[in-house]
Amino acid sequence: MIRSELCTLLGIQYPVFQGGMAWIADGKLAAAVSQGGGLGIIAAGNAPGEAVREEIRAARSLTDKPIGVNIMLMSPFVDEIAQVVVEEKVDVVTTGAGNPSKYMKAWKEAGIHVIPVVASVAMAKLMTRLGASALIAEGGESGGHVGELTTMVLVPQVCDVTDLPVLAAGGIADGRGVAAAFMLGACGVQMGTRFLSAVECSIHPTYKERILKATDLCTMVTGKRLGHPVRSLRTQFARNYAKAEYGGTPDEDLEALGSGALRLAVQEGDLEKGCFLSGQIAALVKKEQSAAEIIKEVMEGAEPLLRGAAEWVK
Ligand code: TUI
């Protein structure tokens, strides 16, 4: 069984986080992941504070294990969500798509473990100085909002500038990815795309089917021109968006094209107008399974690889 300092720190069985996927990671999915021994994370996304509070309570009704909330820092509701996580005494806050500095003191005083996603060495240093409990080094193989660096390049550089536990994210969906992440210096992983196929993940059947049928070149990045690069499945929507982006469509029209697109993918399975966020590793996601089975399979898959690594040394 693979355990690391993250397990002791957070009181979890396996050093596996489920990524905070906007519109997708609700209380039900998070509770299933936590019950399965990982850390389930509710995504606040662009939802208002009270909606996030309801999901936290839903998760608490399903599990007594630790639960996290991911706060997307570009949300218009970020201030009220920052307060809700304190009032609801969540165990862990992860942050994404920005700099959480101004909230960290209050979260720490409330006894919350703050574990930011960092996409650069500078952010890793800053978050270490401000008292984060651990860091998530997320490479651009991930779905959703992406940074410049790959997981392979980012993880060892982040490990070099911090004494905190580091989780690797982006491009991990099986035991090989976990073993590789540990070799790079990480002591845990965060997976998003792999959990899209979880039985407890309530996305539209079309979304699940597209993930299960995905191949190696199935994703693309759009949104660079507006400064919010996002990785998604190469659907009709993504192709149209890219055409508009590189064809001189005005910024306001481009914003309008993207507005509501995450919800349309997740709830309606709308291939024309929906944005189906996915990591590059989708092709490795082959069947629907419970969250608990996913965690067990991935972590048990890493064990023989890590044991066998010694064979390379003559
Ligand atoms: O946040 C994510 N992934 C996301 S957020 C999201 S919702 C969204 N909707 C519309 C447009 C954009 C996003 C969908 N997927 N991952 C974590 C992540 N954080 N990746 C990269 C970063 C990051 C980037 C810059 C973290 C910190 C950062 O700092 C910038 C600064 O302020 O210096």
mmCIF file of C-alpha atoms and ligand atoms in Angstrom:
data_model
loop_
_atom_site.group_PDB
_atom_site.id
_atom_site.type_symbol
_atom_site.label_atom_id
_atom_site.label_comp_id
_atom_site.label_asym_id
_atom_site.label_seq_id
_atom_site.Cartn_x
_atom_site.Cartn_y
_atom_site.Cartn_z
ATOM 1 C CA MET A 1 0.000 0.000 0.000
ATOM 2 C CA ILE A 2 1.352 3.401 -0.953
ATOM 3 C CA ARG A 3 1.183 5.944 1.831
ATOM 4 C CA SER A 4 2.927 9.279 2.142
ATOM 5 C CA GLU A 5 3.155 12.230 4.520
ATOM 6 C CA LEU A 6 0.000 13.634 2.837
ATOM 7 C CA CYS A 7 -2.016 10.750 4.276
ATOM 8 C CA THR A 8 -0.883 11.551 7.822
ATOM 9 C CA LEU A 9 -1.299 15.299 7.321
ATOM 10 C CA LEU A 10 -4.891 15.054 6.063
ATOM 11 C CA GLY A 11 -6.103 11.801 7.613
ATOM 12 C CA ILE A 12 -6.705 10.086 4.265
ATOM 13 C CA GLN A 13 -5.918 6.516 3.205
ATOM 14 C CA TYR A 14 -4.407 7.140 -0.264
ATOM 15 C CA PRO A 15 -2.474 10.263 -1.414
ATOM 16 C CA VAL A 16 -4.992 10.932 -4.206
ATOM 17 C CA PHE A 17 -7.052 14.098 -4.737
ATOM 18 C CA GLN A 18 -9.978 14.370 -7.130
ATOM 19 C CA GLY A 19 -9.613 17.596 -9.128
ATOM 20 C CA GLY A 20 -12.080 20.421 -8.496
ATOM 21 C CA MET A 21 -13.840 20.350 -11.859
ATOM 22 C CA ALA A 22 -16.292 23.246 -12.309
ATOM 23 C CA TRP A 23 -19.964 22.159 -12.723
ATOM 24 C CA ILE A 24 -18.867 18.514 -12.313
ATOM 25 C CA ALA A 25 -17.313 17.952 -8.908
ATOM 26 C CA ASP A 26 -20.383 18.100 -6.646
ATOM 27 C CA GLY A 27 -20.968 16.832 -3.114
ATOM 28 C CA LYS A 28 -21.892 13.364 -4.368
ATOM 29 C CA LEU A 29 -18.669 12.800 -6.343
ATOM 30 C CA ALA A 30 -16.505 14.334 -3.616
ATOM 31 C CA ALA A 31 -18.101 12.135 -0.937
ATOM 32 C CA ALA A 32 -17.570 8.996 -3.059
ATOM 33 C CA VAL A 33 -13.878 9.818 -3.529
ATOM 34 C CA SER A 34 -13.397 10.527 0.171
ATOM 35 C CA GLN A 35 -15.259 7.328 1.115
ATOM 36 C CA GLY A 36 -12.945 5.526 -1.310
ATOM 37 C CA GLY A 37 -9.914 6.710 0.661
ATOM 38 C CA GLY A 38 -8.815 9.738 -1.403
ATOM 39 C CA LEU A 39 -9.671 13.399 -0.918
ATOM 40 C CA GLY A 40 -12.927 14.401 -2.598
ATOM 41 C CA ILE A 41 -13.072 18.041 -3.637
ATOM 42 C CA ILE A 42 -16.197 20.080 -4.381
ATOM 43 C CA ALA A 43 -15.676 22.603 -7.180
ATOM 44 C CA ALA A 44 -17.043 26.063 -6.426
ATOM 45 C CA GLY A 45 -16.485 27.083 -10.066
ATOM 46 C CA ASN A 46 -18.639 30.117 -10.808
ATOM 47 C CA ALA A 47 -21.413 29.108 -8.354
ATOM 48 C CA PRO A 48 -22.645 31.467 -5.609
ATOM 49 C CA GLY A 49 -21.741 30.834 -1.950
ATOM 50 C CA GLU A 50 -25.060 29.302 -0.911
ATOM 51 C CA ALA A 51 -24.944 26.704 -3.707
ATOM 52 C CA VAL A 52 -21.459 25.675 -2.561
ATOM 53 C CA ARG A 53 -22.671 25.489 1.051
ATOM 54 C CA GLU A 54 -25.413 23.053 -0.031
ATOM 55 C CA GLU A 55 -22.892 20.806 -1.790
ATOM 56 C CA ILE A 56 -20.636 20.799 1.278
ATOM 57 C CA ARG A 57 -23.591 19.759 3.449
ATOM 58 C CA ALA A 58 -24.618 17.105 0.910
ATOM 59 C CA ALA A 59 -21.100 15.657 1.024
ATOM 60 C CA ARG A 60 -21.038 15.739 4.831
ATOM 61 C CA SER A 61 -24.315 13.790 4.890
ATOM 62 C CA LEU A 62 -22.690 11.039 2.795
ATOM 63 C CA THR A 63 -19.292 10.729 4.484
ATOM 64 C CA ASP A 64 -17.531 11.606 7.709
ATOM 65 C CA LYS A 65 -14.142 11.566 5.955
ATOM 66 C CA PRO A 66 -12.258 14.822 5.147
ATOM 67 C CA ILE A 67 -13.672 16.936 2.304
ATOM 68 C CA GLY A 68 -12.097 19.727 0.255
ATOM 69 C CA VAL A 69 -13.447 22.674 -1.715
ATOM 70 C CA ASN A 70 -11.736 24.060 -4.815
ATOM 71 C CA ILE A 71 -12.047 27.809 -5.192
ATOM 72 C CA MET A 72 -11.691 29.112 -8.732
ATOM 73 C CA LEU A 73 -10.152 32.524 -8.107
ATOM 74 C CA MET A 74 -11.632 34.160 -11.229
ATOM 75 C CA SER A 75 -15.177 33.530 -9.897
ATOM 76 C CA PRO A 76 -17.302 36.632 -9.265
ATOM 77 C CA PHE A 77 -18.357 34.960 -5.976
ATOM 78 C CA VAL A 78 -14.857 34.263 -4.659
ATOM 79 C CA ASP A 79 -15.213 36.506 -1.560
ATOM 80 C CA GLU A 80 -18.420 34.870 -0.347
ATOM 81 C CA ILE A 81 -17.114 31.372 -1.031
ATOM 82 C CA ALA A 82 -13.953 32.198 0.919
ATOM 83 C CA GLN A 83 -16.287 32.881 3.877
ATOM 84 C CA VAL A 84 -18.530 29.827 3.356
ATOM 85 C CA VAL A 85 -15.594 27.384 3.590
ATOM 86 C CA VAL A 86 -14.700 28.902 6.974
ATOM 87 C CA GLU A 87 -18.294 28.735 8.260
ATOM 88 C CA GLU A 88 -18.712 25.138 7.077
ATOM 89 C CA LYS A 89 -15.314 24.124 8.500
ATOM 90 C CA VAL A 90 -14.133 22.272 5.402
ATOM 91 C CA ASP A 91 -10.941 20.309 5.922
ATOM 92 C CA VAL A 92 -9.026 21.443 2.829
ATOM 93 C CA VAL A 93 -9.224 24.355 0.390
ATOM 94 C CA THR A 94 -7.526 24.038 -2.960
ATOM 95 C CA THR A 95 -7.347 27.050 -5.264
ATOM 96 C CA GLY A 96 -6.983 27.427 -9.011
ATOM 97 C CA ALA A 97 -6.537 29.949 -11.797
ATOM 98 C CA GLY A 98 -4.916 32.670 -9.709
ATOM 99 C CA ASN A 99 -3.227 33.875 -6.555
ATOM 100 C CA PRO A 100 -5.041 33.141 -3.234
ATOM 101 C CA SER A 101 -2.671 35.225 -1.020
ATOM 102 C CA LYS A 102 -5.296 37.570 0.371
ATOM 103 C CA TYR A 103 -7.449 34.758 1.786
ATOM 104 C CA MET A 104 -4.763 32.512 3.233
ATOM 105 C CA LYS A 105 -4.478 34.050 6.711
ATOM 106 C CA ALA A 106 -8.228 33.700 7.392
ATOM 107 C CA TRP A 107 -8.353 30.113 6.118
ATOM 108 C CA LYS A 108 -5.347 29.074 8.158
ATOM 109 C CA GLU A 109 -6.772 30.703 11.315
ATOM 110 C CA ALA A 110 -9.922 28.640 10.753
ATOM 111 C CA GLY A 111 -7.797 25.476 10.799
ATOM 112 C CA ILE A 112 -8.228 24.787 7.077
ATOM 113 C CA HIS A 113 -5.384 23.171 5.139
ATOM 114 C CA VAL A 114 -4.691 25.455 2.162
ATOM 115 C CA ILE A 115 -3.333 23.579 -0.865
ATOM 116 C CA PRO A 116 -3.040 25.874 -3.893
ATOM 117 C CA VAL A 117 -2.536 24.814 -7.483
ATOM 118 C CA VAL A 118 0.702 26.364 -8.701
ATOM 119 C CA ALA A 119 1.735 26.550 -12.337
ATOM 120 C CA SER A 120 5.124 28.224 -11.796
ATOM 121 C CA VAL A 121 8.138 28.185 -9.478
ATOM 122 C CA ALA A 122 7.469 31.796 -8.370
ATOM 123 C CA MET A 123 3.957 30.873 -7.198
ATOM 124 C CA ALA A 124 5.308 27.773 -5.428
ATOM 125 C CA LYS A 125 7.778 29.931 -3.472
ATOM 126 C CA LEU A 126 5.121 32.505 -2.567
ATOM 127 C CA MET A 127 2.609 29.890 -1.389
ATOM 128 C CA THR A 128 5.277 28.148 0.691
ATOM 129 C CA ARG A 129 6.147 31.449 2.378
ATOM 130 C CA LEU A 130 2.477 32.220 3.122
ATOM 131 C CA GLY A 131 1.920 28.939 4.943
ATOM 132 C CA ALA A 132 0.301 26.526 2.499
ATOM 133 C CA SER A 133 0.048 22.945 3.833
ATOM 134 C CA ALA A 134 1.043 21.376 0.487
ATOM 135 C CA LEU A 135 1.184 22.364 -3.186
ATOM 136 C CA ILE A 136 -0.436 20.947 -6.315
ATOM 137 C CA ALA A 137 1.935 21.304 -9.286
ATOM 138 C CA GLU A 138 -0.386 21.113 -12.290
ATOM 139 C CA GLY A 139 1.016 20.816 -15.791
ATOM 140 C CA GLY A 140 -0.677 21.853 -19.013
ATOM 141 C CA GLU A 141 -1.676 18.266 -19.879
ATOM 142 C CA SER A 142 -4.638 18.845 -17.549
ATOM 143 C CA GLY A 143 -8.138 19.727 -18.610
ATOM 144 C CA GLY A 144 -9.554 23.174 -18.032
ATOM 145 C CA HIS A 145 -7.448 26.234 -17.329
ATOM 146 C CA VAL A 146 -3.852 25.447 -18.240
ATOM 147 C CA GLY A 147 -0.463 26.966 -17.470
ATOM 148 C CA GLU A 148 2.593 27.011 -19.768
ATOM 149 C CA LEU A 149 4.648 24.159 -18.312
ATOM 150 C CA THR A 150 4.176 20.404 -18.565
ATOM 151 C CA THR A 151 3.874 18.171 -15.493
ATOM 152 C CA MET A 152 7.232 16.534 -16.285
ATOM 153 C CA VAL A 153 8.966 19.920 -16.194
ATOM 154 C CA LEU A 154 6.987 21.652 -13.434
ATOM 155 C CA VAL A 155 6.920 18.994 -10.682
ATOM 156 C CA PRO A 156 10.691 18.612 -10.082
ATOM 157 C CA GLN A 157 11.211 22.383 -10.212
ATOM 158 C CA VAL A 158 8.465 22.952 -7.631
ATOM 159 C CA CYS A 159 9.907 20.178 -5.437
ATOM 160 C CA ASP A 160 13.297 21.921 -5.584
ATOM 161 C CA VAL A 161 11.994 25.149 -4.028
ATOM 162 C CA THR A 162 9.717 23.834 -1.278
ATOM 163 C CA ASP A 163 9.848 21.514 1.718
ATOM 164 C CA LEU A 164 6.082 21.062 1.551
ATOM 165 C CA PRO A 165 4.465 17.887 0.215
ATOM 166 C CA VAL A 166 3.841 18.264 -3.534
ATOM 167 C CA LEU A 167 1.026 16.621 -5.498
ATOM 168 C CA ALA A 168 1.456 16.206 -9.236
ATOM 169 C CA ALA A 169 -1.496 16.907 -11.533
ATOM 170 C CA GLY A 170 -2.029 16.923 -15.281
ATOM 171 C CA GLY A 171 -1.702 13.791 -17.404
ATOM 172 C CA ILE A 172 -2.104 11.205 -14.631
ATOM 173 C CA ALA A 173 -4.744 8.474 -14.962
ATOM 174 C CA ASP A 174 -3.117 5.177 -13.980
ATOM 175 C CA GLY A 175 -0.409 3.557 -11.883
ATOM 176 C CA ARG A 176 2.305 4.496 -14.359
ATOM 177 C CA GLY A 177 1.467 8.171 -13.964
ATOM 178 C CA VAL A 178 1.503 7.870 -10.177
ATOM 179 C CA ALA A 179 4.869 6.061 -10.173
ATOM 180 C CA ALA A 180 6.340 8.669 -12.533
ATOM 181 C CA ALA A 181 5.016 11.501 -10.359
ATOM 182 C CA PHE A 182 6.677 9.986 -7.281
ATOM 183 C CA MET A 183 9.956 9.656 -9.210
ATOM 184 C CA LEU A 184 9.755 13.390 -9.975
ATOM 185 C CA GLY A 185 9.534 14.141 -6.254
ATOM 186 C CA ALA A 186 5.782 14.279 -5.691
ATOM 187 C CA CYS A 187 4.207 12.400 -2.775
ATOM 188 C CA GLY A 188 0.656 12.466 -4.097
ATOM 189 C CA VAL A 189 -1.410 13.012 -7.220
ATOM 190 C CA GLN A 190 -4.519 14.862 -8.275
ATOM 191 C CA MET A 191 -6.640 13.395 -11.062
ATOM 192 C CA GLY A 192 -9.588 15.018 -12.813
ATOM 193 C CA THR A 193 -10.202 13.327 -16.154
ATOM 194 C CA ARG A 194 -9.984 9.801 -14.713
ATOM 195 C CA PHE A 195 -12.848 10.612 -12.333
ATOM 196 C CA LEU A 196 -15.097 11.752 -15.212
ATOM 197 C CA SER A 197 -15.826 8.057 -15.763
ATOM 198 C CA ALA A 198 -16.799 7.444 -12.130
ATOM 199 C CA VAL A 199 -20.253 5.979 -11.559
ATOM 200 C CA GLU A 200 -20.829 8.770 -9.020
ATOM 201 C CA CYS A 201 -19.895 11.490 -11.541
ATOM 202 C CA SER A 202 -23.192 12.960 -12.771
ATOM 203 C CA ILE A 203 -22.140 14.423 -16.124
ATOM 204 C CA HIS A 204 -24.353 14.065 -19.218
ATOM 205 C CA PRO A 205 -24.060 10.567 -20.806
ATOM 206 C CA THR A 206 -22.720 12.183 -24.021
ATOM 207 C CA TYR A 207 -19.817 13.710 -22.032
ATOM 208 C CA LYS A 208 -18.945 10.343 -20.435
ATOM 209 C CA GLU A 209 -19.180 8.569 -23.780
ATOM 210 C CA ARG A 210 -16.844 11.104 -25.433
ATOM 211 C CA ILE A 211 -14.262 10.635 -22.675
ATOM 212 C CA LEU A 212 -14.452 6.835 -22.933
ATOM 213 C CA LYS A 213 -14.023 7.048 -26.736
ATOM 214 C CA ALA A 214 -11.252 9.662 -26.676
ATOM 215 C CA THR A 215 -7.944 9.018 -28.461
ATOM 216 C CA ASP A 216 -4.484 10.555 -28.075
ATOM 217 C CA LEU A 217 -5.063 13.750 -30.083
ATOM 218 C CA CYS A 218 -8.620 14.375 -28.890
ATOM 219 C CA THR A 219 -8.014 17.584 -26.914
ATOM 220 C CA MET A 220 -7.006 21.121 -27.855
ATOM 221 C CA VAL A 221 -6.363 24.439 -26.123
ATOM 222 C CA THR A 222 -8.519 27.482 -26.894
ATOM 223 C CA GLY A 223 -8.865 30.887 -25.234
ATOM 224 C CA LYS A 224 -5.221 31.981 -25.343
ATOM 225 C CA ARG A 225 -6.116 35.283 -27.013
ATOM 226 C CA LEU A 226 -8.325 36.311 -24.069
ATOM 227 C CA GLY A 227 -5.677 35.206 -21.571
ATOM 228 C CA HIS A 228 -7.622 32.153 -20.283
ATOM 229 C CA PRO A 229 -6.251 29.123 -22.124
ATOM 230 C CA VAL A 230 -8.538 26.127 -21.578
ATOM 231 C CA ARG A 231 -8.041 22.502 -22.648
ATOM 232 C CA SER A 232 -11.136 20.673 -23.878
ATOM 233 C CA LEU A 233 -12.217 17.889 -26.225
ATOM 234 C CA ARG A 234 -11.829 18.788 -29.912
ATOM 235 C CA THR A 235 -15.590 19.066 -30.547
ATOM 236 C CA GLN A 236 -17.467 21.165 -33.097
ATOM 237 C CA PHE A 237 -17.681 23.880 -30.429
ATOM 238 C CA ALA A 238 -13.906 23.898 -29.824
ATOM 239 C CA ARG A 239 -13.175 24.033 -33.566
ATOM 240 C CA ASN A 240 -15.637 26.908 -34.083
ATOM 241 C CA TYR A 241 -14.179 28.771 -31.112
ATOM 242 C CA ALA A 242 -10.631 28.370 -32.447
ATOM 243 C CA LYS A 243 -11.746 29.617 -35.853
ATOM 244 C CA ALA A 244 -13.318 32.715 -34.258
ATOM 245 C CA GLU A 245 -10.279 33.230 -32.025
ATOM 246 C CA TYR A 246 -7.804 33.228 -34.886
ATOM 247 C CA GLY A 247 -10.179 34.824 -37.401
ATOM 248 C CA GLY A 248 -10.404 38.265 -35.832
ATOM 249 C CA THR A 249 -13.754 37.933 -34.003
ATOM 250 C CA PRO A 250 -13.998 40.854 -31.507
ATOM 251 C CA ASP A 251 -13.224 40.035 -27.834
ATOM 252 C CA GLU A 252 -16.828 40.638 -26.658
ATOM 253 C CA ASP A 253 -18.225 38.207 -29.252
ATOM 254 C CA LEU A 254 -15.606 35.634 -28.279
ATOM 255 C CA GLU A 255 -16.547 36.012 -24.579
ATOM 256 C CA ALA A 256 -20.216 35.541 -25.542
ATOM 257 C CA LEU A 257 -19.377 32.362 -27.466
ATOM 258 C CA GLY A 258 -17.729 30.863 -24.366
ATOM 259 C CA SER A 259 -20.310 31.997 -21.836
ATOM 260 C CA GLY A 260 -22.367 29.144 -20.379
ATOM 261 C CA ALA A 261 -20.414 26.592 -22.423
ATOM 262 C CA LEU A 262 -19.240 24.511 -19.427
ATOM 263 C CA ARG A 263 -22.809 24.079 -18.164
ATOM 264 C CA LEU A 264 -24.066 23.159 -21.645
ATOM 265 C CA ALA A 265 -21.488 20.376 -21.878
ATOM 266 C CA VAL A 266 -22.010 18.976 -18.378
ATOM 267 C CA GLN A 267 -25.812 19.226 -18.126
ATOM 268 C CA GLU A 268 -27.026 19.094 -21.745
ATOM 269 C CA GLY A 269 -24.223 17.208 -23.521
ATOM 270 C CA ASP A 270 -24.474 19.914 -26.207
ATOM 271 C CA LEU A 271 -21.691 19.230 -28.722
ATOM 272 C CA GLU A 272 -22.407 22.419 -30.724
ATOM 273 C CA LYS A 273 -22.374 24.955 -27.879
ATOM 274 C CA GLY A 274 -20.847 23.098 -24.935
ATOM 275 C CA CYS A 275 -17.184 23.088 -23.844
ATOM 276 C CA PHE A 276 -16.172 19.552 -22.770
ATOM 277 C CA LEU A 277 -13.127 20.113 -20.540
ATOM 278 C CA SER A 278 -10.743 17.165 -20.594
ATOM 279 C CA GLY A 279 -7.091 16.392 -19.987
ATOM 280 C CA GLN A 280 -4.784 14.903 -22.617
ATOM 281 C CA ILE A 281 -4.854 11.566 -20.771
ATOM 282 C CA ALA A 282 -8.541 10.912 -21.635
ATOM 283 C CA ALA A 283 -7.522 8.111 -24.018
ATOM 284 C CA LEU A 284 -6.403 6.051 -20.994
ATOM 285 C CA VAL A 285 -9.877 6.233 -19.433
ATOM 286 C CA LYS A 286 -11.562 3.092 -20.705
ATOM 287 C CA LYS A 287 -14.502 2.143 -18.503
ATOM 288 C CA GLU A 288 -17.017 3.357 -15.992
ATOM 289 C CA GLN A 289 -16.097 2.337 -12.427
ATOM 290 C CA SER A 290 -16.878 3.488 -8.914
ATOM 291 C CA ALA A 291 -14.611 6.197 -7.508
ATOM 292 C CA ALA A 292 -13.363 3.719 -4.902
ATOM 293 C CA GLU A 293 -12.383 1.203 -7.614
ATOM 294 C CA ILE A 294 -10.571 3.904 -9.587
ATOM 295 C CA ILE A 295 -8.470 4.935 -6.597
ATOM 296 C CA LYS A 296 -7.630 1.335 -5.656
ATOM 297 C CA GLU A 297 -6.750 0.334 -9.244
ATOM 298 C CA VAL A 298 -4.538 3.379 -9.850
ATOM 299 C CA MET A 299 -2.658 3.131 -6.548
ATOM 300 C CA GLU A 300 -2.237 -0.646 -6.686
ATOM 301 C CA GLY A 301 -1.014 -0.249 -10.269
ATOM 302 C CA ALA A 302 1.811 1.984 -9.063
ATOM 303 C CA GLU A 303 3.081 -0.463 -6.438
ATOM 304 C CA PRO A 304 4.895 -3.028 -8.646
ATOM 305 C CA LEU A 305 6.369 -0.204 -10.742
ATOM 306 C CA LEU A 306 7.849 1.570 -7.742
ATOM 307 C CA ARG A 307 9.114 -1.740 -6.297
ATOM 308 C CA GLY A 308 10.565 -2.706 -9.677
ATOM 309 C CA ALA A 309 12.376 0.618 -10.128
ATOM 310 C CA ALA A 310 15.354 -0.763 -8.199
ATOM 311 C CA GLU A 311 15.948 -3.248 -11.060
ATOM 312 C CA TRP A 312 17.314 -0.457 -13.229
ATOM 313 C CA VAL A 313 20.243 0.108 -10.908
ATOM 314 C CA LYS A 314 23.083 -2.315 -11.651
HETATM 315 O O1 TUI B 1 -8.085 26.186 -12.359
HETATM 316 C C1 TUI B 1 -7.777 25.193 -12.975
HETATM 317 N N1 TUI B 1 -8.571 24.662 -13.930
HETATM 318 C C2 TUI B 1 -9.784 25.174 -14.321
HETATM 319 S S1 TUI B 1 -10.530 26.534 -13.697
HETATM 320 C C3 TUI B 1 -11.808 26.340 -14.758
HETATM 321 S S2 TUI B 1 -13.177 27.411 -14.804
HETATM 322 C C4 TUI B 1 -12.765 28.487 -16.019
HETATM 323 N N2 TUI B 1 -13.766 28.947 -16.736
HETATM 324 C C5 TUI B 1 -13.551 29.810 -17.719
HETATM 325 C C6 TUI B 1 -12.290 30.271 -18.020
HETATM 326 C C7 TUI B 1 -11.250 29.791 -17.310
HETATM 327 C C8 TUI B 1 -11.479 28.878 -16.297
HETATM 328 C C9 TUI B 1 -11.616 25.254 -15.525
HETATM 329 N N3 TUI B 1 -10.488 24.606 -15.248
HETATM 330 N N4 TUI B 1 -6.620 24.544 -12.719
HETATM 331 C C10 TUI B 1 -5.703 25.003 -11.758
HETATM 332 C C11 TUI B 1 -4.700 25.911 -12.355
HETATM 333 N N5 TUI B 1 -4.317 27.013 -11.791
HETATM 334 N N6 TUI B 1 -4.042 25.730 -13.491
HETATM 335 C C12 TUI B 1 -3.195 26.794 -13.642
HETATM 336 C C13 TUI B 1 -3.397 27.587 -12.541
HETATM 337 C C14 TUI B 1 -2.756 28.814 -12.160
HETATM 338 C C15 TUI B 1 -2.440 29.773 -13.103
HETATM 339 C C16 TUI B 1 -1.875 30.980 -12.685
HETATM 340 C C17 TUI B 1 -2.499 29.042 -10.810
HETATM 341 C C18 TUI B 1 -1.924 30.234 -10.417
HETATM 342 C C19 TUI B 1 -1.632 31.185 -11.362
HETATM 343 O O2 TUI B 1 -1.100 32.336 -10.896
HETATM 344 C C20 TUI B 1 -1.197 33.458 -11.698
HETATM 345 C C21 TUI B 1 -0.814 34.657 -10.892
HETATM 346 O O3 TUI B 1 -1.719 35.310 -10.378
HETATM 347 O O4 TUI B 1 0.394 34.893 -10.791
#
